[in-house]
mmCIF file of C-alpha atoms in Angstrom:
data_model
loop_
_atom_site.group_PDB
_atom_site.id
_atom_site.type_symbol
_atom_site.label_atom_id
_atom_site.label_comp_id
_atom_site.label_asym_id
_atom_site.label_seq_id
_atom_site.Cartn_x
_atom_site.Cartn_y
_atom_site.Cartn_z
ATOM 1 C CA UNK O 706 -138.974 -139.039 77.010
ATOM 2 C CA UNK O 707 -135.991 -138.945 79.710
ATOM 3 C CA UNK O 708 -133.611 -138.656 76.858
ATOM 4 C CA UNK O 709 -133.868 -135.262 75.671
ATOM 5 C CA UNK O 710 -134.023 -133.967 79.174
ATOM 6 C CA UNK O 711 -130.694 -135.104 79.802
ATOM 7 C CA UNK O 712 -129.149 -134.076 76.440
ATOM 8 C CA UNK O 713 -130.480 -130.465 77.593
ATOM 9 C CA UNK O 714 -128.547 -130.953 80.788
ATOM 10 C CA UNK O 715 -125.640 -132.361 79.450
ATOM 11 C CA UNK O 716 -125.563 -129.157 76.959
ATOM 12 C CA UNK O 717 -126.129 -127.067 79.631
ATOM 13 C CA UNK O 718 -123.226 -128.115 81.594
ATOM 14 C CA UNK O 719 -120.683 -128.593 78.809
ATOM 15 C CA UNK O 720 -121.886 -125.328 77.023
ATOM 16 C CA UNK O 721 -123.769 -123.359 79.317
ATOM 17 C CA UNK O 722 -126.811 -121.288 78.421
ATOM 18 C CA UNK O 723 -125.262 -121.542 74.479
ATOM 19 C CA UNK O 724 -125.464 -125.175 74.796
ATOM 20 C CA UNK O 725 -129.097 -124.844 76.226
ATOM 21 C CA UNK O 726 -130.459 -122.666 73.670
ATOM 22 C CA UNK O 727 -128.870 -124.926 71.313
ATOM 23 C CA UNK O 728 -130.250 -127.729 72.197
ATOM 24 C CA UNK O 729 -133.860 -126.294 72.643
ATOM 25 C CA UNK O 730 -133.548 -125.367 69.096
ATOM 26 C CA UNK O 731 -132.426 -128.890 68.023
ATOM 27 C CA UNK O 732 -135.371 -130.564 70.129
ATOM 28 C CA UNK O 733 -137.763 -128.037 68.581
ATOM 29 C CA UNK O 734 -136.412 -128.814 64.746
ATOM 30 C CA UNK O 735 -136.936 -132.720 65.407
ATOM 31 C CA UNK O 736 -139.989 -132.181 67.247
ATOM 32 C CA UNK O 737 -141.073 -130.465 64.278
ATOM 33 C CA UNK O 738 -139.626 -133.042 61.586
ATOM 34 C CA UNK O 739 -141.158 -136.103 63.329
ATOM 35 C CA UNK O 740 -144.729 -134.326 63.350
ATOM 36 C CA UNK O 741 -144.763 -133.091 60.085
ATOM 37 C CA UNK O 742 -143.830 -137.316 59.004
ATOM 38 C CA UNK O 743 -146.343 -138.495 61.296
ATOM 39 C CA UNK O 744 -148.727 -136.025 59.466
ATOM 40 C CA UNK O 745 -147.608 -137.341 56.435
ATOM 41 C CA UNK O 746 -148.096 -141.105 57.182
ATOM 42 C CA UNK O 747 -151.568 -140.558 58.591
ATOM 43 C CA UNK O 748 -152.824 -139.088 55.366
ATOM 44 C CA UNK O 749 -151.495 -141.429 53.251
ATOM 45 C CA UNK O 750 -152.950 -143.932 55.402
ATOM 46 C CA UNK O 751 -155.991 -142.258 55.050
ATOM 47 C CA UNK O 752 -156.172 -142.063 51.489
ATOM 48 C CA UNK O 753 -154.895 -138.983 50.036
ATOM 49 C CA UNK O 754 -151.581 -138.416 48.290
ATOM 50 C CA UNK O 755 -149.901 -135.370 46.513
ATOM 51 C CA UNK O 756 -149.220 -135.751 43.189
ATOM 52 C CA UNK O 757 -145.396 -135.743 44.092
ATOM 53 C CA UNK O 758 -146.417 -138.942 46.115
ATOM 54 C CA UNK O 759 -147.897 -140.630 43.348
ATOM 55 C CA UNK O 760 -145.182 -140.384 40.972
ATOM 56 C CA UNK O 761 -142.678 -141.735 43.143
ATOM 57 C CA UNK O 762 -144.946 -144.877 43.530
ATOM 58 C CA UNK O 763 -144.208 -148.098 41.870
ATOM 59 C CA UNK O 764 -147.060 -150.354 40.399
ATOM 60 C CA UNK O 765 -147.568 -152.218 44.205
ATOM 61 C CA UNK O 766 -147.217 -149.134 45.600
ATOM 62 C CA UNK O 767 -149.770 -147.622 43.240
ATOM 63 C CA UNK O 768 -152.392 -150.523 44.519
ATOM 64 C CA UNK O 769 -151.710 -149.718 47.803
ATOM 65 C CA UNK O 770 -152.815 -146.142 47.233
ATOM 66 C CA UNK O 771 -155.814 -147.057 45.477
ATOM 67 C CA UNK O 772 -156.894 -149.804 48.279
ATOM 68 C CA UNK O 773 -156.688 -146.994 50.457
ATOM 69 C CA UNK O 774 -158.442 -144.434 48.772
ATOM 70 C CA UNK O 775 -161.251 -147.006 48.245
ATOM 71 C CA UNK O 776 -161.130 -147.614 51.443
ATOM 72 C CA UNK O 777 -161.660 -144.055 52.530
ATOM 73 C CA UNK O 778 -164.510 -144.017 50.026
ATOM 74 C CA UNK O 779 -166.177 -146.498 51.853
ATOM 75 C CA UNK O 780 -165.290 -149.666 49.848
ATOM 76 C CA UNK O 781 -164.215 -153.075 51.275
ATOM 77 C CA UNK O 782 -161.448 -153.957 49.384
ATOM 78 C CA UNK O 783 -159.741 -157.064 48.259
ATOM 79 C CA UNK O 784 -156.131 -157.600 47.045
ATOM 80 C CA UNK O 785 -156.168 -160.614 44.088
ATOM 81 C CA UNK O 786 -153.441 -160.532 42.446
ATOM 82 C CA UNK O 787 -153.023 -162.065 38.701
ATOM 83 C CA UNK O 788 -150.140 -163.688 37.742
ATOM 84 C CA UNK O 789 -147.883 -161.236 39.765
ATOM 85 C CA UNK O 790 -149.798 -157.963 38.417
ATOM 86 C CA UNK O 791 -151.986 -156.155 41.263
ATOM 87 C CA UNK O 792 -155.843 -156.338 41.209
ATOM 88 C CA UNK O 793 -158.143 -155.408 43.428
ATOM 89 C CA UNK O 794 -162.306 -156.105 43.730
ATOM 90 C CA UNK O 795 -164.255 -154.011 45.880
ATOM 91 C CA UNK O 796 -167.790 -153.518 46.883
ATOM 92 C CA UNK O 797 -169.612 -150.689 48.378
ATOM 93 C CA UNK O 798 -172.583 -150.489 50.552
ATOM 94 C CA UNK O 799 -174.763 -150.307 47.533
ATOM 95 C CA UNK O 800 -173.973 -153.866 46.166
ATOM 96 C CA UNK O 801 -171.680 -152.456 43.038
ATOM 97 C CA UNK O 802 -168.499 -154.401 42.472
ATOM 98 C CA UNK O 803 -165.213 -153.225 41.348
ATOM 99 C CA UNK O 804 -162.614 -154.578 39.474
ATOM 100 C CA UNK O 805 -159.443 -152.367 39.578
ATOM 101 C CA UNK O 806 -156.487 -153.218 37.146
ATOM 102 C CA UNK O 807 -153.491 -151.274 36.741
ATOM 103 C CA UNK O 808 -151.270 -150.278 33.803
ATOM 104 C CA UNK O 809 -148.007 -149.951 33.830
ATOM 105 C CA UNK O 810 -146.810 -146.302 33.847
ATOM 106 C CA UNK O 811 -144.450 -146.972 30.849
ATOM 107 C CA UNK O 812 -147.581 -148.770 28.114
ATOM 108 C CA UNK O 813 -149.185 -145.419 28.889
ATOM 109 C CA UNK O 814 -148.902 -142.535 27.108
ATOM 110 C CA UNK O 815 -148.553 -138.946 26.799
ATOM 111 C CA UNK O 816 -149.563 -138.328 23.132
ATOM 112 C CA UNK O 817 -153.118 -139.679 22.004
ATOM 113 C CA UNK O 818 -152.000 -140.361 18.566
ATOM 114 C CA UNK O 819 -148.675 -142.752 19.741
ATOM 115 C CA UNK O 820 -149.167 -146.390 19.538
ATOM 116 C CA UNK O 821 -149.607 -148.123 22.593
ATOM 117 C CA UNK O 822 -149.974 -151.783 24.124
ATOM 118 C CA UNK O 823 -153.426 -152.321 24.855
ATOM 119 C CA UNK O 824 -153.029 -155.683 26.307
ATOM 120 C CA UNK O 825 -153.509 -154.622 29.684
ATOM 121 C CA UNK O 826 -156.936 -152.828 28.694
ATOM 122 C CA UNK O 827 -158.230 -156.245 27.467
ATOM 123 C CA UNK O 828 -157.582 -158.091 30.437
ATOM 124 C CA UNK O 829 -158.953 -155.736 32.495
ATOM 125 C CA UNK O 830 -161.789 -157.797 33.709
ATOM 126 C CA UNK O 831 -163.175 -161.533 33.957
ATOM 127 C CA UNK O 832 -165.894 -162.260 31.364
ATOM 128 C CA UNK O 833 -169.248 -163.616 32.036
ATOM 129 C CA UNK O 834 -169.470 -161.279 35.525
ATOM 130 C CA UNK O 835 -172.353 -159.498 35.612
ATOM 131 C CA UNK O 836 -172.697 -155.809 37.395
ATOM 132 C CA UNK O 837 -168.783 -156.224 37.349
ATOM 133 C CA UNK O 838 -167.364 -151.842 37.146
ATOM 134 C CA UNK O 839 -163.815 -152.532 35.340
ATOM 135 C CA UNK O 840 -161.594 -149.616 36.385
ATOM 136 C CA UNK O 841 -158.001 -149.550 34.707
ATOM 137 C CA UNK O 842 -156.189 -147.042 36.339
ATOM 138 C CA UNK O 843 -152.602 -145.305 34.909
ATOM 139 C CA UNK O 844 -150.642 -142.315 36.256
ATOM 140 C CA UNK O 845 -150.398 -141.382 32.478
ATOM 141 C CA UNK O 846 -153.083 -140.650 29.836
ATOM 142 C CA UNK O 847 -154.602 -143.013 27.620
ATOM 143 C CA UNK O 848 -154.827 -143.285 23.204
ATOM 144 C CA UNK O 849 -157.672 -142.360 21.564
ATOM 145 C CA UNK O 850 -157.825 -146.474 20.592
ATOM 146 C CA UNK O 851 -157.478 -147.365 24.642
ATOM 147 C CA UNK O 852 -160.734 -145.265 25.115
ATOM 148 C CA UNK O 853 -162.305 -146.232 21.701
ATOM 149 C CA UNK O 854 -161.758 -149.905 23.085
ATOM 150 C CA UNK O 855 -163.432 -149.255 26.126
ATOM 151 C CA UNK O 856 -166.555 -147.369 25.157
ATOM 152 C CA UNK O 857 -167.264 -150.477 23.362
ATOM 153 C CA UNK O 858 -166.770 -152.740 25.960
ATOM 154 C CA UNK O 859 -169.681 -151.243 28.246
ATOM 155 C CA UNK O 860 -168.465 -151.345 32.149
ATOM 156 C CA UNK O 861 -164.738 -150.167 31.959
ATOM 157 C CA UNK O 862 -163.743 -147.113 33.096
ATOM 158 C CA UNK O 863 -160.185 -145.696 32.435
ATOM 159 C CA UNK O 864 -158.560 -143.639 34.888
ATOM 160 C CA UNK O 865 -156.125 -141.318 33.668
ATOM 161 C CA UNK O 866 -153.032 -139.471 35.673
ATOM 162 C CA UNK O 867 -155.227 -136.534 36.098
ATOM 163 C CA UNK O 868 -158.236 -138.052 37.198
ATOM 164 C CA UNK O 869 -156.345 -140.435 39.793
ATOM 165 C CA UNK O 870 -154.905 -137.366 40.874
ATOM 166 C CA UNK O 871 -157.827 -135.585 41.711
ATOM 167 C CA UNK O 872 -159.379 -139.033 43.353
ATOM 168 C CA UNK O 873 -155.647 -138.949 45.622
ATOM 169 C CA UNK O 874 -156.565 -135.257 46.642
ATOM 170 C CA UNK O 875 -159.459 -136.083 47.938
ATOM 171 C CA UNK O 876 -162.447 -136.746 45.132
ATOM 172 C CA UNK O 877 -163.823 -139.806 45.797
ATOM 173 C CA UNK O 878 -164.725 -142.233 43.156
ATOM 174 C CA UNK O 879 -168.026 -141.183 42.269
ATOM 175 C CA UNK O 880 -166.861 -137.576 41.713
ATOM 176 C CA UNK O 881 -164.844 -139.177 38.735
ATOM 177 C CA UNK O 882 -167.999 -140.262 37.262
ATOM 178 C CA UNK O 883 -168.322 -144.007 38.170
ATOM 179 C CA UNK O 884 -171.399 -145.230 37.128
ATOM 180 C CA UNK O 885 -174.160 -146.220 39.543
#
């Protein structure tokens, strides 16, 4: 806290009032820089992320974000990772359990009608749990057979780039329509 006080002296006395307005000016841009990141890291910590945020984010990075935003929904969340892909299971107050898989941003797609991989979509959950929510959630869209696939499964619920950026901005879960 000392530090900048003395820089502002030191200004001062090598530059005069020049030197002091220029330094004012320089604490005040920091000042400014180091709230606006602290502003940053508290909301991300909290939960929410811009849509800039969640492109940059890598598939750990992308269960980070989603622990958190459970989190903030009120879920108690669990990492469990399988063999080296992130999961998570949550619960809420309410007793329903979560499991949240993730696909990889390149096996989605952009067009309905391309072929994709839907490996990931099968493994989404462990059979023979009952009341068990499977959530598979993608920063890009899914095919017409991904969502074919898992209206006939009963219990998994694909989240799409749009959707998981709406739940980022602030929508919680249940917004998206999980079911009760």
């Amino acid at each position: 806290m000392l530090a900048p006080l003395l820089v502002l002296a030191w200004l001062h006395r090598v530059l005069g009032g020049i030197g002091s307005l220029l330094g004012a000016i320089l604490l005040a841009a920091a000042g400014v820089a180091g709230w606006h990141l602290r502003q940053t890291v508290v909301r991300r910590r909290g939960g929410t992320y811009t849509p800039a945020e969640l492109a940059r984010l890598d598939q750990q990075g992308l269960a980070v974000a989603v622990e958190r935003m459970l989190n903030r929904d009120g879920w108690h969340v669990i990492a469990m990772p399988d063999r080296g892909q992130p999961r998570l299971y949550a619960r809420d107050r309410g007793g329903r359990q979560l499991d949240v898989g993730f696909r990889p941003a390149d096996e989605a797609t952009a067009d309905e009608d391309a072929p994709t991989i839907a490996a990931p979509l099968r493994e989404a959950g462990r059979p023979g749990v009952d009341d068990l929510i499977r959530v598979v959630v993608s920063r890009g869209s899914y095919s017409r057979t991904d969502v074919l696939w898992a209206s006939r499964q009963g219990g998994v619920q694909l989240v799409n780039g749009h959707q998981l950026q709406q739940w980022a901005a602030g929508a919680s879960l249940d917004d998206l329509g999980l079911p009760g």
